[in-house]
Amino acid sequence: MNVNEISEFIAAVLMLAGSIMAVISAVGIIRFPDVYTRSHAGTKSSTLAVLLTLLGAFLYFAIAEAFVSVRLLLGILFVFLTAPVAGHLIIRAAYRAHVEMADITIEDELKEVISQKEEEKDQSHLR
Amino acid sequence: MKQMRPNDMMLQVSMRLITLIIFAFSFYLFLAGHNNPGGGFIGGLMTASAILVLYLAFDMKTIKKAIPFNFTTMIGVGLLFAVFTGVASMLFGFPFLKHFFDYFQFPIFGEVELTTALPFDLGVYLVVVGAALTIILAIAEDDK
């Protein structure tokens, strides 16, 4: 195998792994019971899927065509930075809108914290 | 339930980083428009979206203090840029909007092609940024 074939093979493997990740994340979004677990599937594995696919494209162009695409690197960095924040914000909005958790949920630690904060606020208003 | 003031730490810290990347990329798109996909329009839209993301993460007053531009005048300045590049070629006896280009040597970048399409594109860029932000802020500015 020469260099081109090896680079094509590596890129193909990375992209295949990325697409399998995307399929897994889609299955997770359908199968999980509530918003919180669904976002767990949707945020993490689809981020990894995009990262693997972009990395495959980047490696292919870097080795086979000797073209280092800064835009692909920037895209990897950007998706890596933004996707978790987006998931965090959506889920926070869902929690504050009192979206129900699934029945199998055992513990909700945030509930105590938020009710405590509200009590403190009420008391400071009374003073 | 009483309205609690939310703590947007995660959004604000990440937006500081992300807007830097978006600004850099929009500037790249603006300069790359001559030979690659890009140009004044999508560069301007991207800058507008970067500023919009700042408006999302912080409140209106903070950003107004940080970016003290009047976006309505920005539209006017952009149009003046575009008209001026057209009129400038008329002053030398060429038709309106005649295009010139030449190659120059710069210390770091090496040989660079400079064209009069760039100031025209800068005009497009300013108009797009100004128009997009004027539309969005006019809708958003209902609160006191």
CSV table of C-alpha atoms in Angstrom, one decimal:
chain,number,residue,atom,x,y,z
A,1,MET,CA,0.0,0.0,0.0
A,2,ASN,CA,1.3,3.4,-0.8
A,3,VAL,CA,0.7,6.6,1.2
A,4,ASN,CA,-2.5,7.6,-0.6
A,5,GLU,CA,-4.2,4.3,0.0
A,6,ILE,CA,-3.2,4.3,3.7
A,7,SER,CA,-4.6,7.8,4.2
A,8,GLU,CA,-7.8,6.8,2.4
A,9,PHE,CA,-8.1,3.8,4.6
A,10,ILE,CA,-7.6,5.8,7.8
A,11,ALA,CA,-10.1,8.5,6.7
A,12,ALA,CA,-12.6,5.9,5.7
A,13,VAL,CA,-12.3,4.1,9.1
A,14,LEU,CA,-12.7,7.4,11.0
A,15,MET,CA,-15.7,8.5,8.9
A,16,LEU,CA,-17.3,5.1,9.3
A,17,ALA,CA,-16.8,5.3,13.0
A,18,GLY,CA,-18.4,8.7,13.0
A,19,SER,CA,-21.4,7.6,11.0
A,20,ILE,CA,-21.9,4.6,13.3
A,21,MET,CA,-21.8,7.1,16.3
A,22,ALA,CA,-24.4,9.2,14.6
A,23,VAL,CA,-26.7,6.2,14.1
A,24,ILE,CA,-26.2,5.2,17.8
A,25,SER,CA,-27.0,8.7,18.9
A,26,ALA,CA,-30.2,8.7,16.8
A,27,VAL,CA,-31.3,5.4,18.2
A,28,GLY,CA,-30.6,6.8,21.7
A,29,ILE,CA,-32.8,9.8,21.0
A,30,ILE,CA,-35.7,7.5,20.0
A,31,ARG,CA,-35.3,4.9,22.7
A,32,PHE,CA,-34.6,6.9,25.9
A,33,PRO,CA,-37.6,7.7,28.1
A,34,ASP,CA,-37.2,11.5,28.9
A,35,VAL,CA,-35.6,14.7,27.8
A,36,TYR,CA,-32.6,14.4,30.1
A,37,THR,CA,-31.5,11.0,29.0
A,38,ARG,CA,-32.3,11.9,25.4
A,39,SER,CA,-30.0,14.9,25.5
A,40,HIS,CA,-27.4,12.7,27.0
A,41,ALA,CA,-27.5,10.5,23.9
A,42,GLY,CA,-28.0,13.4,21.5
A,43,THR,CA,-25.2,15.7,22.8
A,44,LYS,CA,-22.3,13.4,23.5
A,45,SER,CA,-22.4,10.8,20.7
A,46,SER,CA,-23.4,13.2,17.9
A,47,THR,CA,-20.6,15.6,18.9
A,48,LEU,CA,-18.2,12.7,18.7
A,49,ALA,CA,-19.7,11.7,15.4
A,50,VAL,CA,-19.1,15.1,13.9
A,51,LEU,CA,-15.6,15.2,15.3
A,52,LEU,CA,-14.6,11.9,13.9
A,53,THR,CA,-16.1,12.7,10.5
A,54,LEU,CA,-14.3,16.1,10.3
A,55,LEU,CA,-11.1,14.5,11.5
A,56,GLY,CA,-11.3,11.9,8.8
A,57,ALA,CA,-11.8,14.6,6.1
A,58,PHE,CA,-9.0,16.6,7.6
A,59,LEU,CA,-6.5,13.7,7.6
A,60,TYR,CA,-7.5,12.7,4.1
A,61,PHE,CA,-6.9,16.2,2.6
A,62,ALA,CA,-3.7,16.6,4.7
A,63,ILE,CA,-2.0,13.4,3.6
A,64,ALA,CA,-3.4,12.7,0.1
A,65,GLU,CA,-3.6,16.2,-1.2
A,66,ALA,CA,-1.1,17.9,1.1
A,67,PHE,CA,-3.7,20.5,1.9
A,68,VAL,CA,-3.9,21.5,5.6
A,69,SER,CA,-7.5,22.8,6.0
A,70,VAL,CA,-7.5,25.3,8.9
A,71,ARG,CA,-11.3,25.6,8.5
A,72,LEU,CA,-11.8,21.9,9.3
A,73,LEU,CA,-9.6,22.2,12.4
A,74,LEU,CA,-11.5,25.3,13.4
A,75,GLY,CA,-14.7,23.4,12.8
A,76,ILE,CA,-13.6,20.6,15.1
A,77,LEU,CA,-12.6,23.0,17.8
A,78,PHE,CA,-15.9,24.9,17.4
A,79,VAL,CA,-18.2,21.9,17.6
A,80,PHE,CA,-16.1,20.6,20.5
A,81,LEU,CA,-16.7,24.0,22.3
A,82,THR,CA,-20.4,24.7,21.4
A,83,ALA,CA,-22.2,21.4,21.4
A,84,PRO,CA,-21.9,20.7,25.2
A,85,VAL,CA,-22.9,24.3,26.0
A,86,ALA,CA,-25.9,24.0,23.7
A,87,GLY,CA,-27.0,20.7,25.4
A,88,HIS,CA,-26.4,22.3,28.8
A,89,LEU,CA,-28.6,25.3,28.0
A,90,ILE,CA,-31.4,23.2,26.5
A,91,ILE,CA,-31.6,20.9,29.4
A,92,ARG,CA,-31.4,23.8,31.9
A,93,ALA,CA,-34.3,25.4,30.2
A,94,ALA,CA,-36.2,22.1,30.3
A,95,TYR,CA,-35.5,21.7,34.0
A,96,ARG,CA,-36.7,25.2,34.8
A,97,ALA,CA,-39.8,24.6,32.8
A,98,HIS,CA,-40.5,21.7,35.1
A,99,VAL,CA,-40.3,19.0,32.5
A,100,GLU,CA,-41.0,15.7,34.1
A,101,MET,CA,-38.3,13.1,34.6
A,102,ALA,CA,-38.8,9.5,33.8
A,103,ASP,CA,-40.3,7.2,36.4
A,104,ILE,CA,-37.0,5.3,36.8
A,105,THR,CA,-35.3,8.4,38.2
A,106,ILE,CA,-34.0,7.8,41.7
A,107,GLU,CA,-32.5,11.1,42.8
A,108,ASP,CA,-32.9,14.8,41.9
A,109,GLU,CA,-30.2,16.7,43.7
A,110,LEU,CA,-30.8,20.0,42.0
A,111,LYS,CA,-34.3,20.3,43.4
A,112,GLU,CA,-33.1,20.7,47.0
A,113,VAL,CA,-30.6,23.3,46.0
A,114,ILE,CA,-33.1,25.4,44.1
A,115,SER,CA,-35.7,25.2,46.8
A,116,GLN,CA,-33.1,26.2,49.4
A,117,LYS,CA,-32.1,29.2,47.3
A,118,GLU,CA,-35.7,30.3,47.0
A,119,GLU,CA,-36.2,30.0,50.8
A,120,GLU,CA,-33.1,32.2,51.4
A,121,LYS,CA,-34.5,34.7,48.9
A,122,ASP,CA,-37.8,34.8,50.6
A,123,GLN,CA,-36.2,35.4,54.0
A,124,SER,CA,-34.0,38.2,52.8
A,125,HIS,CA,-37.1,39.8,51.3
A,126,LEU,CA,-38.8,39.7,54.7
A,127,ARG,CA,-36.0,41.5,56.5
B,1,MET,CA,-43.1,30.5,41.5
B,2,LYS,CA,-40.9,33.5,41.8
B,3,GLN,CA,-38.6,34.4,39.0
B,4,MET,CA,-35.0,33.7,40.0
B,5,ARG,CA,-32.2,35.6,38.3
B,6,PRO,CA,-30.4,32.8,36.4
B,7,ASN,CA,-26.7,32.4,36.6
B,8,ASP,CA,-25.5,32.2,33.1
B,9,MET,CA,-21.9,31.5,33.8
B,10,MET,CA,-21.5,28.6,31.4
B,11,LEU,CA,-23.0,30.6,28.5
B,12,GLN,CA,-21.1,33.8,29.2
B,13,VAL,CA,-17.7,32.2,29.5
B,14,SER,CA,-18.0,30.0,26.5
B,15,MET,CA,-19.4,32.9,24.4
B,16,ARG,CA,-16.4,35.0,25.1
B,17,LEU,CA,-14.3,32.3,23.4
B,18,ILE,CA,-16.7,31.5,20.7
B,19,THR,CA,-17.3,35.0,19.5
B,20,LEU,CA,-13.6,35.4,19.0
B,21,ILE,CA,-13.6,32.4,16.7
B,22,ILE,CA,-16.7,33.6,14.8
B,23,PHE,CA,-15.2,37.1,14.4
B,24,ALA,CA,-12.0,35.6,13.0
B,25,PHE,CA,-13.8,33.3,10.6
B,26,SER,CA,-16.1,36.1,9.4
B,27,PHE,CA,-13.0,38.3,8.7
B,28,TYR,CA,-11.5,35.4,6.8
B,29,LEU,CA,-14.6,34.9,4.8
B,30,PHE,CA,-14.7,38.6,4.0
B,31,LEU,CA,-11.1,38.6,2.7
B,32,ALA,CA,-11.4,35.2,0.9
B,33,GLY,CA,-14.3,36.3,-1.2
B,34,HIS,CA,-12.2,37.1,-4.3
B,35,ASN,CA,-10.8,33.7,-5.0
B,36,ASN,CA,-12.8,31.3,-2.7
B,37,PRO,CA,-16.4,31.0,-1.4
B,38,GLY,CA,-17.0,34.0,0.9
B,39,GLY,CA,-17.4,37.7,0.5
B,40,GLY,CA,-19.0,40.7,2.0
B,41,PHE,CA,-22.5,39.2,2.4
B,42,ILE,CA,-21.8,36.1,4.4
B,43,GLY,CA,-18.9,37.7,6.2
B,44,GLY,CA,-21.3,40.5,7.3
B,45,LEU,CA,-24.0,38.0,8.3
B,46,MET,CA,-21.5,36.1,10.3
B,47,THR,CA,-20.2,39.2,12.2
B,48,ALA,CA,-23.8,40.1,12.9
B,49,SER,CA,-24.5,36.6,14.3
B,50,ALA,CA,-21.3,36.9,16.5
B,51,ILE,CA,-22.6,40.2,17.9
B,52,LEU,CA,-26.1,38.6,18.3
B,53,VAL,CA,-24.6,35.8,20.3
B,54,LEU,CA,-23.1,38.4,22.6
B,55,TYR,CA,-26.5,40.0,23.0
B,56,LEU,CA,-27.9,36.6,23.9
B,57,ALA,CA,-25.3,35.9,26.6
B,58,PHE,CA,-25.2,39.3,28.2
B,59,ASP,CA,-27.9,41.9,28.6
B,60,MET,CA,-28.5,44.8,26.3
B,61,LYS,CA,-26.9,47.6,28.3
B,62,THR,CA,-23.6,45.7,28.7
B,63,ILE,CA,-23.2,45.1,25.0
B,64,LYS,CA,-24.3,48.6,24.1
B,65,LYS,CA,-21.4,49.9,26.3
B,66,ALA,CA,-18.9,47.3,24.9
B,67,ILE,CA,-19.9,47.9,21.2
B,68,PRO,CA,-20.8,51.6,21.0
B,69,PHE,CA,-21.7,51.6,17.3
B,70,ASN,CA,-24.9,53.0,15.9
B,71,PHE,CA,-25.8,50.3,13.5
B,72,THR,CA,-28.1,52.6,11.5
B,73,THR,CA,-25.2,54.9,10.6
B,74,MET,CA,-23.2,51.8,9.7
B,75,ILE,CA,-25.6,51.2,6.8
B,76,GLY,CA,-25.0,54.7,5.6
B,77,VAL,CA,-21.2,54.4,5.9
B,78,GLY,CA,-21.3,51.1,4.0
B,79,LEU,CA,-23.4,52.7,1.2
B,80,LEU,CA,-21.0,55.6,1.0
B,81,PHE,CA,-18.0,53.2,0.6
B,82,ALA,CA,-19.7,51.4,-2.2
B,83,VAL,CA,-20.7,54.6,-4.0
B,84,PHE,CA,-17.3,56.1,-3.5
B,85,THR,CA,-15.5,53.2,-5.2
B,86,GLY,CA,-17.8,53.7,-8.1
B,87,VAL,CA,-17.3,57.4,-8.3
B,88,ALA,CA,-13.5,57.2,-7.8
B,89,SER,CA,-13.1,55.5,-11.1
B,90,MET,CA,-15.3,58.2,-12.8
B,91,LEU,CA,-12.9,60.9,-11.5
B,92,PHE,CA,-10.1,59.3,-13.6
B,93,GLY,CA,-12.2,59.2,-16.7
B,94,PHE,CA,-13.2,55.6,-16.6
B,95,PRO,CA,-16.9,54.4,-16.5
B,96,PHE,CA,-18.7,54.0,-13.2
B,97,LEU,CA,-17.6,51.1,-11.0
B,98,LYS,CA,-14.6,50.3,-13.3
B,99,HIS,CA,-12.4,47.7,-11.5
B,100,PHE,CA,-8.7,48.0,-11.0
B,101,PHE,CA,-6.2,45.5,-9.5
B,102,ASP,CA,-2.4,45.3,-9.0
B,103,TYR,CA,0.1,43.2,-7.2
B,104,PHE,CA,2.1,44.6,-4.2
B,105,GLN,CA,4.9,43.3,-2.1
B,106,PHE,CA,4.2,43.3,1.7
B,107,PRO,CA,6.8,42.5,4.3
B,108,ILE,CA,5.0,39.5,5.9
B,109,PHE,CA,2.4,38.4,3.4
B,110,GLY,CA,4.6,38.5,0.3
B,111,GLU,CA,2.9,39.3,-3.0
B,112,VAL,CA,-0.7,40.4,-2.5
B,113,GLU,CA,-3.3,41.2,-5.1
B,114,LEU,CA,-5.1,44.4,-4.1
B,115,THR,CA,-8.3,45.3,-6.0
B,116,THR,CA,-10.8,48.1,-5.8
B,117,ALA,CA,-13.4,45.4,-5.3
B,118,LEU,CA,-12.3,45.2,-1.7
B,119,PRO,CA,-13.6,48.6,-0.6
B,120,PHE,CA,-16.8,47.8,-2.4
B,121,ASP,CA,-17.1,44.6,-0.6
B,122,LEU,CA,-16.4,46.4,2.7
B,123,GLY,CA,-19.4,48.6,1.9
B,124,VAL,CA,-21.5,45.4,1.4
B,125,TYR,CA,-20.2,44.0,4.6
B,126,LEU,CA,-21.0,47.2,6.6
B,127,VAL,CA,-24.5,47.4,5.1
B,128,VAL,CA,-25.2,43.7,5.9
B,129,VAL,CA,-24.0,44.0,9.5
B,130,GLY,CA,-25.9,47.2,10.1
B,131,ALA,CA,-29.1,46.1,8.5
B,132,ALA,CA,-29.2,42.7,10.2
B,133,LEU,CA,-28.5,44.2,13.6
B,134,THR,CA,-30.9,47.1,13.1
B,135,ILE,CA,-33.7,44.7,12.3
B,136,ILE,CA,-33.0,42.3,15.2
B,137,LEU,CA,-32.4,45.0,17.8
B,138,ALA,CA,-35.5,46.9,16.7
B,139,ILE,CA,-37.6,43.8,17.4
B,140,ALA,CA,-35.8,43.0,20.6
B,141,GLU,CA,-35.8,46.5,22.2
B,142,ASP,CA,-39.3,46.3,23.6
B,143,ASP,CA,-38.2,46.1,27.2
B,144,LYS,CA,-37.7,49.2,29.3
